[in-house]
Short mmCIF file of C-alpha atoms in Angstrom, two decimals:
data_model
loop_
_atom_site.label_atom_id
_atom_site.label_comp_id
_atom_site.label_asym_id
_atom_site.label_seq_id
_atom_site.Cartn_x
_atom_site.Cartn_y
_atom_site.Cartn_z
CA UNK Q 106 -8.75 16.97 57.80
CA UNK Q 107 -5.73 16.41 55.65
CA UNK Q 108 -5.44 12.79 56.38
CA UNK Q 109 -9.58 12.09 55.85
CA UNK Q 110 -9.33 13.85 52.39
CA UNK Q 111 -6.39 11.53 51.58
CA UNK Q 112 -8.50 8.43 52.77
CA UNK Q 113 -11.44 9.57 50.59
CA UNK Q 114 -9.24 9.77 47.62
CA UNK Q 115 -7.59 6.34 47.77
CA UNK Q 116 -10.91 5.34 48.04
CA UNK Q 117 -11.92 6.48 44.97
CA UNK Q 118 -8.74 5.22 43.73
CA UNK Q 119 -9.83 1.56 44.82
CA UNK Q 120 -13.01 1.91 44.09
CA UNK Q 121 -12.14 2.70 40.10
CA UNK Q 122 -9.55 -0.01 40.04
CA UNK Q 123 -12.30 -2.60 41.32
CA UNK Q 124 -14.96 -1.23 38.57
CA UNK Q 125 -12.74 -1.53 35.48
CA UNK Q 126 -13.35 -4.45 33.35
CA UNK Q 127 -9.86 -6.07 31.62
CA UNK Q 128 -8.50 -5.17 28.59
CA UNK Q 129 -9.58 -7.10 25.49
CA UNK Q 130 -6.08 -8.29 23.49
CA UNK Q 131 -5.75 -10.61 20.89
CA UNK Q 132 -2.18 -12.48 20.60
CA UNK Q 133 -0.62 -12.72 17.41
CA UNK Q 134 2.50 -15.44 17.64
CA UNK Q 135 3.97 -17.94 15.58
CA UNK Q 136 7.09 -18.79 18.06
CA UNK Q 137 6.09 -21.21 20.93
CA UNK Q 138 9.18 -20.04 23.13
CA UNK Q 139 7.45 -16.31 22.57
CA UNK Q 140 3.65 -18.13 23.19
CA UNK Q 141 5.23 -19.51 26.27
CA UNK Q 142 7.05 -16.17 27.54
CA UNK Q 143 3.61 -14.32 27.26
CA UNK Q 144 1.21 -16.77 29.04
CA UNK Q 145 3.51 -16.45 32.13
CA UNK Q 146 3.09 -12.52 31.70
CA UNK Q 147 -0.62 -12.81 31.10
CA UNK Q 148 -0.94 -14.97 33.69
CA UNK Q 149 0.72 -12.31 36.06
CA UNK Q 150 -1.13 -9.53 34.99
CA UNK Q 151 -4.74 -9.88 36.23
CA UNK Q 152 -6.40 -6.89 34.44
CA UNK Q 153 -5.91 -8.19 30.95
CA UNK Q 154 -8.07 -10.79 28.87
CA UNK Q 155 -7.07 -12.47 26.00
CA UNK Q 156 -9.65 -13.50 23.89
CA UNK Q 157 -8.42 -14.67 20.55
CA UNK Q 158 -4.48 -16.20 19.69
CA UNK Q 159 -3.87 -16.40 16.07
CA UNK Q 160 -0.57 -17.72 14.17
CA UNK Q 161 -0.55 -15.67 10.93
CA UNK Q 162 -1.38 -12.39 9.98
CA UNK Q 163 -4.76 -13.22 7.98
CA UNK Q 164 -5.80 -14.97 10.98
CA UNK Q 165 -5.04 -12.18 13.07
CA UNK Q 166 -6.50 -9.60 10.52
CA UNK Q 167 -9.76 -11.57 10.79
CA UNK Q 168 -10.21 -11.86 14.55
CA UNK Q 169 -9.69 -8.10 14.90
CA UNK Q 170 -12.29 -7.18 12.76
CA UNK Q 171 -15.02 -9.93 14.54
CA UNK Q 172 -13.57 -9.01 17.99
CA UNK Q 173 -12.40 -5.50 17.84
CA UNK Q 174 -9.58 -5.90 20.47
CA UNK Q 175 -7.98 -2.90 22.53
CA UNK Q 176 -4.73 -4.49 22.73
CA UNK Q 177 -2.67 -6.47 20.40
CA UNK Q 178 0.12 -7.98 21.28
CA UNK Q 179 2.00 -9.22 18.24
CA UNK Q 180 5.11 -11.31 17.42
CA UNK Q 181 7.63 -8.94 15.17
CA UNK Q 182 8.30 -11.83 12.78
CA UNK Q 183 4.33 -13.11 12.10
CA UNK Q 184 4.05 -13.66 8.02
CA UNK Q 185 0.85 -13.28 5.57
CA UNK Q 186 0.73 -10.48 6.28
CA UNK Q 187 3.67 -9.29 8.23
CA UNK Q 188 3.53 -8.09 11.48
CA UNK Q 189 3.77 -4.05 10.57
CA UNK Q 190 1.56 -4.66 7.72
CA UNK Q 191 -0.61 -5.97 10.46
CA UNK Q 192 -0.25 -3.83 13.24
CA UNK Q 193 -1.09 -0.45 10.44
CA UNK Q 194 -3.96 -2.03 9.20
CA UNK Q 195 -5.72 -2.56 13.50
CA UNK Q 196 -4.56 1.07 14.10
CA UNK Q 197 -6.34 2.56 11.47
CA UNK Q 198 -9.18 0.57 11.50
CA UNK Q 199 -9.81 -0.18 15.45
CA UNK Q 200 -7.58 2.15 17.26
CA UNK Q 201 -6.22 -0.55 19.27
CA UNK Q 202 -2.57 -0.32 21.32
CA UNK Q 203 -0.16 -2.51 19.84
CA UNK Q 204 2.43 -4.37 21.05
CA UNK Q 205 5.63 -5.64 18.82
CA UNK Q 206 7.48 -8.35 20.72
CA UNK Q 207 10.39 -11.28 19.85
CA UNK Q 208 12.92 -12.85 21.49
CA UNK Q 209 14.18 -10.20 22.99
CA UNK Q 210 12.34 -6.95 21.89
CA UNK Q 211 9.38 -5.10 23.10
CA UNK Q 212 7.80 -1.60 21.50
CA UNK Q 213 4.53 0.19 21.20
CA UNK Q 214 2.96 2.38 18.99
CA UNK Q 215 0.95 5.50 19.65
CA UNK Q 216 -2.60 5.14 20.18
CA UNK Q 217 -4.83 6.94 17.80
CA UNK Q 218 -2.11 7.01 15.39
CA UNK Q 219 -1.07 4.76 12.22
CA UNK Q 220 2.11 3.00 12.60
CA UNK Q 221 5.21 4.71 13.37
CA UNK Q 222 7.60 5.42 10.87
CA UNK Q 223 10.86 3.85 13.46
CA UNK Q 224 10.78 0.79 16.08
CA UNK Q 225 13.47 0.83 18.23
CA UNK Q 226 14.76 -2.31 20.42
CA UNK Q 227 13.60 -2.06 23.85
CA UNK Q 228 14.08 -4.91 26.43
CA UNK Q 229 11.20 -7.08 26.91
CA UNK Q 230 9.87 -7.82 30.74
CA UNK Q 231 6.80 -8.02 32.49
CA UNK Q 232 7.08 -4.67 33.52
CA UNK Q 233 6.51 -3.67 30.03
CA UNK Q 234 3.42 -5.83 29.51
CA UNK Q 235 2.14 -3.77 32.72
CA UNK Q 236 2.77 -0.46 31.49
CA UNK Q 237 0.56 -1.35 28.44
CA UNK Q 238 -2.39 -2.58 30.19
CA UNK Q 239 -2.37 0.50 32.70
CA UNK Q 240 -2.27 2.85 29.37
CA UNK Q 241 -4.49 0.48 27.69
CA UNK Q 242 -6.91 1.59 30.29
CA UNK Q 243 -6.28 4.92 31.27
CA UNK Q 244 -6.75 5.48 27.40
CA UNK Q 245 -10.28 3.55 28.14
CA UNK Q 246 -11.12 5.41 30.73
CA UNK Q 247 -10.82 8.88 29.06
CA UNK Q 248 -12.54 7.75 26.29
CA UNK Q 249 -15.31 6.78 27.98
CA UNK Q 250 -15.42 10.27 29.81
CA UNK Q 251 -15.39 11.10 26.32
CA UNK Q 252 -18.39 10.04 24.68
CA UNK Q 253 -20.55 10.30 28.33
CA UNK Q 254 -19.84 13.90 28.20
CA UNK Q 255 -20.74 14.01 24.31
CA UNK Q 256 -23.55 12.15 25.07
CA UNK Q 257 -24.59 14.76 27.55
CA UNK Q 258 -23.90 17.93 25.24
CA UNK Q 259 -25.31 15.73 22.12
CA UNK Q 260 -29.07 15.06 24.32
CA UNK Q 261 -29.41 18.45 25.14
CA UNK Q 262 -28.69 19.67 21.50
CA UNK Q 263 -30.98 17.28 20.07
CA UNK Q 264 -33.87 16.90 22.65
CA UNK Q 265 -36.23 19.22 20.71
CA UNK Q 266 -35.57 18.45 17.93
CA UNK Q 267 -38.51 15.64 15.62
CA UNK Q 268 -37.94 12.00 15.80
CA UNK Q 269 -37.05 12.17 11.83
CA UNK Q 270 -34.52 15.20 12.36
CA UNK Q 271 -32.85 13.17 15.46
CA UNK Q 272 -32.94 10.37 13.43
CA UNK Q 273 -30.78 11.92 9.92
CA UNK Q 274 -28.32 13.03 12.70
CA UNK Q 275 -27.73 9.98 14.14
CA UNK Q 276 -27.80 8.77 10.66
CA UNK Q 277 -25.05 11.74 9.00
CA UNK Q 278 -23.04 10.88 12.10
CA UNK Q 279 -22.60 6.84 11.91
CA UNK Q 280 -21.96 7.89 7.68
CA UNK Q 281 -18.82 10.33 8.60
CA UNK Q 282 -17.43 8.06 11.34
CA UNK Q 283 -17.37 5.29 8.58
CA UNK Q 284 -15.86 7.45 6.05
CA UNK Q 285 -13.17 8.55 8.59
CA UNK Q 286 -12.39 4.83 9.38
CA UNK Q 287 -12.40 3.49 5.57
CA UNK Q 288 -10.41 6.98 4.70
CA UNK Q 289 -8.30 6.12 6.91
CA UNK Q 290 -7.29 2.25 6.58
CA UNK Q 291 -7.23 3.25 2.40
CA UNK Q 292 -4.40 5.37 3.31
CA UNK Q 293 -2.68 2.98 4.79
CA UNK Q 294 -3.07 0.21 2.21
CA UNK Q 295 -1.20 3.12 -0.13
CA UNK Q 296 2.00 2.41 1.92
CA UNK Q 297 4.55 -0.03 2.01
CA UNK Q 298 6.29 -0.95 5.15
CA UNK Q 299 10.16 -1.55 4.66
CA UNK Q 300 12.06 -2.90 7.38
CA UNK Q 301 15.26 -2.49 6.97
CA UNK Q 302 18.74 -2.09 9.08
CA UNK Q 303 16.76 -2.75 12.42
CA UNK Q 304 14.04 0.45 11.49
CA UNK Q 305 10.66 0.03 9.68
CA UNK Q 306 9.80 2.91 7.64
CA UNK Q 307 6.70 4.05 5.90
CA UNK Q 308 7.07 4.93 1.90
CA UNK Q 309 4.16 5.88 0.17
CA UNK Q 310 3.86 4.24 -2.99
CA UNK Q 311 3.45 7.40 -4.99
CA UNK Q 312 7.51 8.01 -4.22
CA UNK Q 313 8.55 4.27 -5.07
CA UNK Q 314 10.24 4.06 -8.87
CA UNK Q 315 11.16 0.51 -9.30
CA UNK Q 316 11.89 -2.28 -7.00
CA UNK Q 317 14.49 -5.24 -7.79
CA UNK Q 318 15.32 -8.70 -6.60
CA UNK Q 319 18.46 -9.75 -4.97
CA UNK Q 320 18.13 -13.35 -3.80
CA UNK Q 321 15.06 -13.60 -1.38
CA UNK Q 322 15.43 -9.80 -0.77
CA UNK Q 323 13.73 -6.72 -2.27
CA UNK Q 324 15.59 -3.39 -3.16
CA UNK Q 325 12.85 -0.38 -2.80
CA UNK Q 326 14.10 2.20 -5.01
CA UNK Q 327 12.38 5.35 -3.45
CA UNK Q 328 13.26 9.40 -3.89
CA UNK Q 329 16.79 8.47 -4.43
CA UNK Q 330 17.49 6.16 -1.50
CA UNK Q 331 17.30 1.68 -1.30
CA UNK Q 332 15.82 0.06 1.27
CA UNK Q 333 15.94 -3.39 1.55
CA UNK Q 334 13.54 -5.92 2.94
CA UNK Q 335 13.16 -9.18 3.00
CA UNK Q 336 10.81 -10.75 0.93
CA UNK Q 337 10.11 -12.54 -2.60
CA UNK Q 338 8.75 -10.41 -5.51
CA UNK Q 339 5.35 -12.45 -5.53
CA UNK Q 340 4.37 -11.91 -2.00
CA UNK Q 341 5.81 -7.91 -2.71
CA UNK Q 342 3.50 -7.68 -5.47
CA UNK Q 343 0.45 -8.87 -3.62
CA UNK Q 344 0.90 -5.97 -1.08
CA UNK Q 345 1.59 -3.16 -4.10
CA UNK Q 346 -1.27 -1.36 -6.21
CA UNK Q 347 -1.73 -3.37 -8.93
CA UNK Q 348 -3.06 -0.45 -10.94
CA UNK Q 349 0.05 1.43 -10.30
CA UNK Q 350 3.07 -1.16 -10.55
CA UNK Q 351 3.23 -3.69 -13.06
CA UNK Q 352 6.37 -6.58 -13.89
CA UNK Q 353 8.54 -6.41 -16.23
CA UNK Q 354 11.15 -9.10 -15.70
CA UNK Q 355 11.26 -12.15 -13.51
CA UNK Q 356 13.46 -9.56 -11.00
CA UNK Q 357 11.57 -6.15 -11.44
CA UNK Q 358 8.97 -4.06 -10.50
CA UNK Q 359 7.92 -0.84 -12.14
CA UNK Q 360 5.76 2.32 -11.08
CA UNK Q 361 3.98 2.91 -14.33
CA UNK Q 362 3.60 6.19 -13.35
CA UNK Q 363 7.57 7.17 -13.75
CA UNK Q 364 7.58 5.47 -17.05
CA UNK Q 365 8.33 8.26 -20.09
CA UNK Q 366 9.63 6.34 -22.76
CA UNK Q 367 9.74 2.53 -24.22
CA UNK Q 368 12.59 1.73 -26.38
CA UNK Q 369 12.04 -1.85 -28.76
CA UNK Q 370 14.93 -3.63 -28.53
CA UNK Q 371 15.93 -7.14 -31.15
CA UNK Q 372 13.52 -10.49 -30.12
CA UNK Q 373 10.84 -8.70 -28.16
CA UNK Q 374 12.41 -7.22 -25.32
CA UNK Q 375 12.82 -4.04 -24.71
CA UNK Q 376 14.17 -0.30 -22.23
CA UNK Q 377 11.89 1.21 -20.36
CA UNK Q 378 13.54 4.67 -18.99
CA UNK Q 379 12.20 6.18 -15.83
CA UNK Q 380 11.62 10.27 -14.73
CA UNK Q 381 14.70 10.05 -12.69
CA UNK Q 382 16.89 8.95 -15.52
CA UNK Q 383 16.89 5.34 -14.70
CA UNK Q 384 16.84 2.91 -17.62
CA UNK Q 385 15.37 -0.66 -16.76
CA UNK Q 386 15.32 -3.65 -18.79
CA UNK Q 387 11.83 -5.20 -19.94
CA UNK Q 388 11.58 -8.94 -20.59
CA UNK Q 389 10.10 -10.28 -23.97
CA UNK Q 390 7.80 -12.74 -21.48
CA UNK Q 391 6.95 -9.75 -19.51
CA UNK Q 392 6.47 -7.45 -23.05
CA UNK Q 393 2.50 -7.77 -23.68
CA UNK Q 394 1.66 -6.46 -20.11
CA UNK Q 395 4.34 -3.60 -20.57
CA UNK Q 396 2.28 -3.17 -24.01
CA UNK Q 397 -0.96 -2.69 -22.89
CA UNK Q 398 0.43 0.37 -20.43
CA UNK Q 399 0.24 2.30 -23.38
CA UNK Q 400 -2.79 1.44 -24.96
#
């Protein structure tokens, strides 16, 4: 009896295996030795599909919202925007897994979840690839239990209901799953993503003060501690809140929002002093736009 139940189950087993469909991922890579690495992989691994490769983080952006992938596997050092930038953004707004590879790093994030605030090194094989198709659909699987049984509860809640009042429910519902997604991807867009000393970490920019410029690298200035991540201050402006941080030299940013004083100082320029005692220089080029802060 024992060994017929057994046979029954690995049938089931089989059967499953043989009904799922692959998982869709999209490939985000600018290397061609990483490119090259992960072809072999995909190759080996017959349950996933790739359906989209894209070199920069626009690109990559783009193909996620048209495709809405379930995996994305995505080079660490991809640019415009960066690969964490990147990787935030498809959580929040797709749920997908994601995958942060290079040379010789592999690491995922939660599913369900934005970004985590630490990526430690792992080592990066084939084996790991297959772990994160497996979870990719084991996560697929239960989700799809998911909505069949809320699909069940839902038909029976609503089956006497009039067309109309079906109808404003089905409505309500497709408004509040939108608001979730677009509350949630606005959230993220309020963070910056520092990488810095091997660990990515998440600062809100309600808790940055000023940012400066050290050669092509950025100093965050956040709740008394400076991280540093590499970038130039144009393309760090382009990710900040342009309502909320403004320039005021050719090497700093501000957060207007720490500002309490503005000191005039001989030929236009000028001190700006911060809530946490800070004093900053202000530019005469950069005056005008300090200016109309208090206006």
């Amino acid at each position: 009896m024992a060994s017929n139940q057994l046979l029954s189950v690995n049938s089931n087993i089989s059967e499953v295996e043989c009904q799922a469909e692959p998982v869709r991922a999209i490939v985000g890579c600018s290397s061609q030795s990483i490119l090259s690495k992960l072809r072999k992989m995909v190759r080996a691994e017959p349950m996933i599909s790739v359906i989209a490769a894209c070199a920069n983080g626009q690109d990559l952006l783009a193909a996620c919202d048209k495709l809405v992938p379930e995996l994305l596997i995505l080079d660490g050092r991809i640019t415009g925007p960066d690969a964490f930038t990147v990787a935030a953004l498809v959580q929040a707004k797709h749920r997908a897994r994601v995958v942060l590879i290079s040379e010789n790093v592999c690491n995922a994030s939660p599913e369900a979840e934005l970004i985590a605030t630490e990526f430690r090194a792992q080592p990066f094989h084939q084996e790991c690839l297959n772990l994160k198709v497996r979870q990719t659909l084991e996560l697929k699987s239960t989700q799809r239990n998911d909505r069949e049984t809320s699909g069940h509860l839902g038909s029976k809640a609503t089956r006497h209901l009039p067309r109309t009042q079906d109808a404003e429910l089905a409505a309500n519902l497709g408004s509040q799953n939108e608001k979730r997604r677009n509350g949630a991807e606005q959230r993220m867009m309020r963070k910056l993503l520092v990488r810095d000393s091997g660990v990515v970490k998440v600062v809100p920019f309600d808790d940055i003060e000023w940012v400066d410029a050290a050669g092509d690298y950025m100093c965050v200035h956040a709740k008394g501690e400076t991280l540093v991540m590499r970038s130039t201050l144009r393309e760090l402006m382009e990710k900040l809140d342009a309502d909320i941080f403004a320039r005021v030299h050719r090497s700093t940013i501000v957060n207007v929002e720490k500002i309490v004083s503005l000191t005039p100082l001989p030929k236009g320029a000028g001190l700006l002093e911060l809530s946490v005692g800070k004093t900053l220089k202000v530019s005469r080029n950069y005056r005008d736009a300090v200016k109309d802060l208090f206006q």
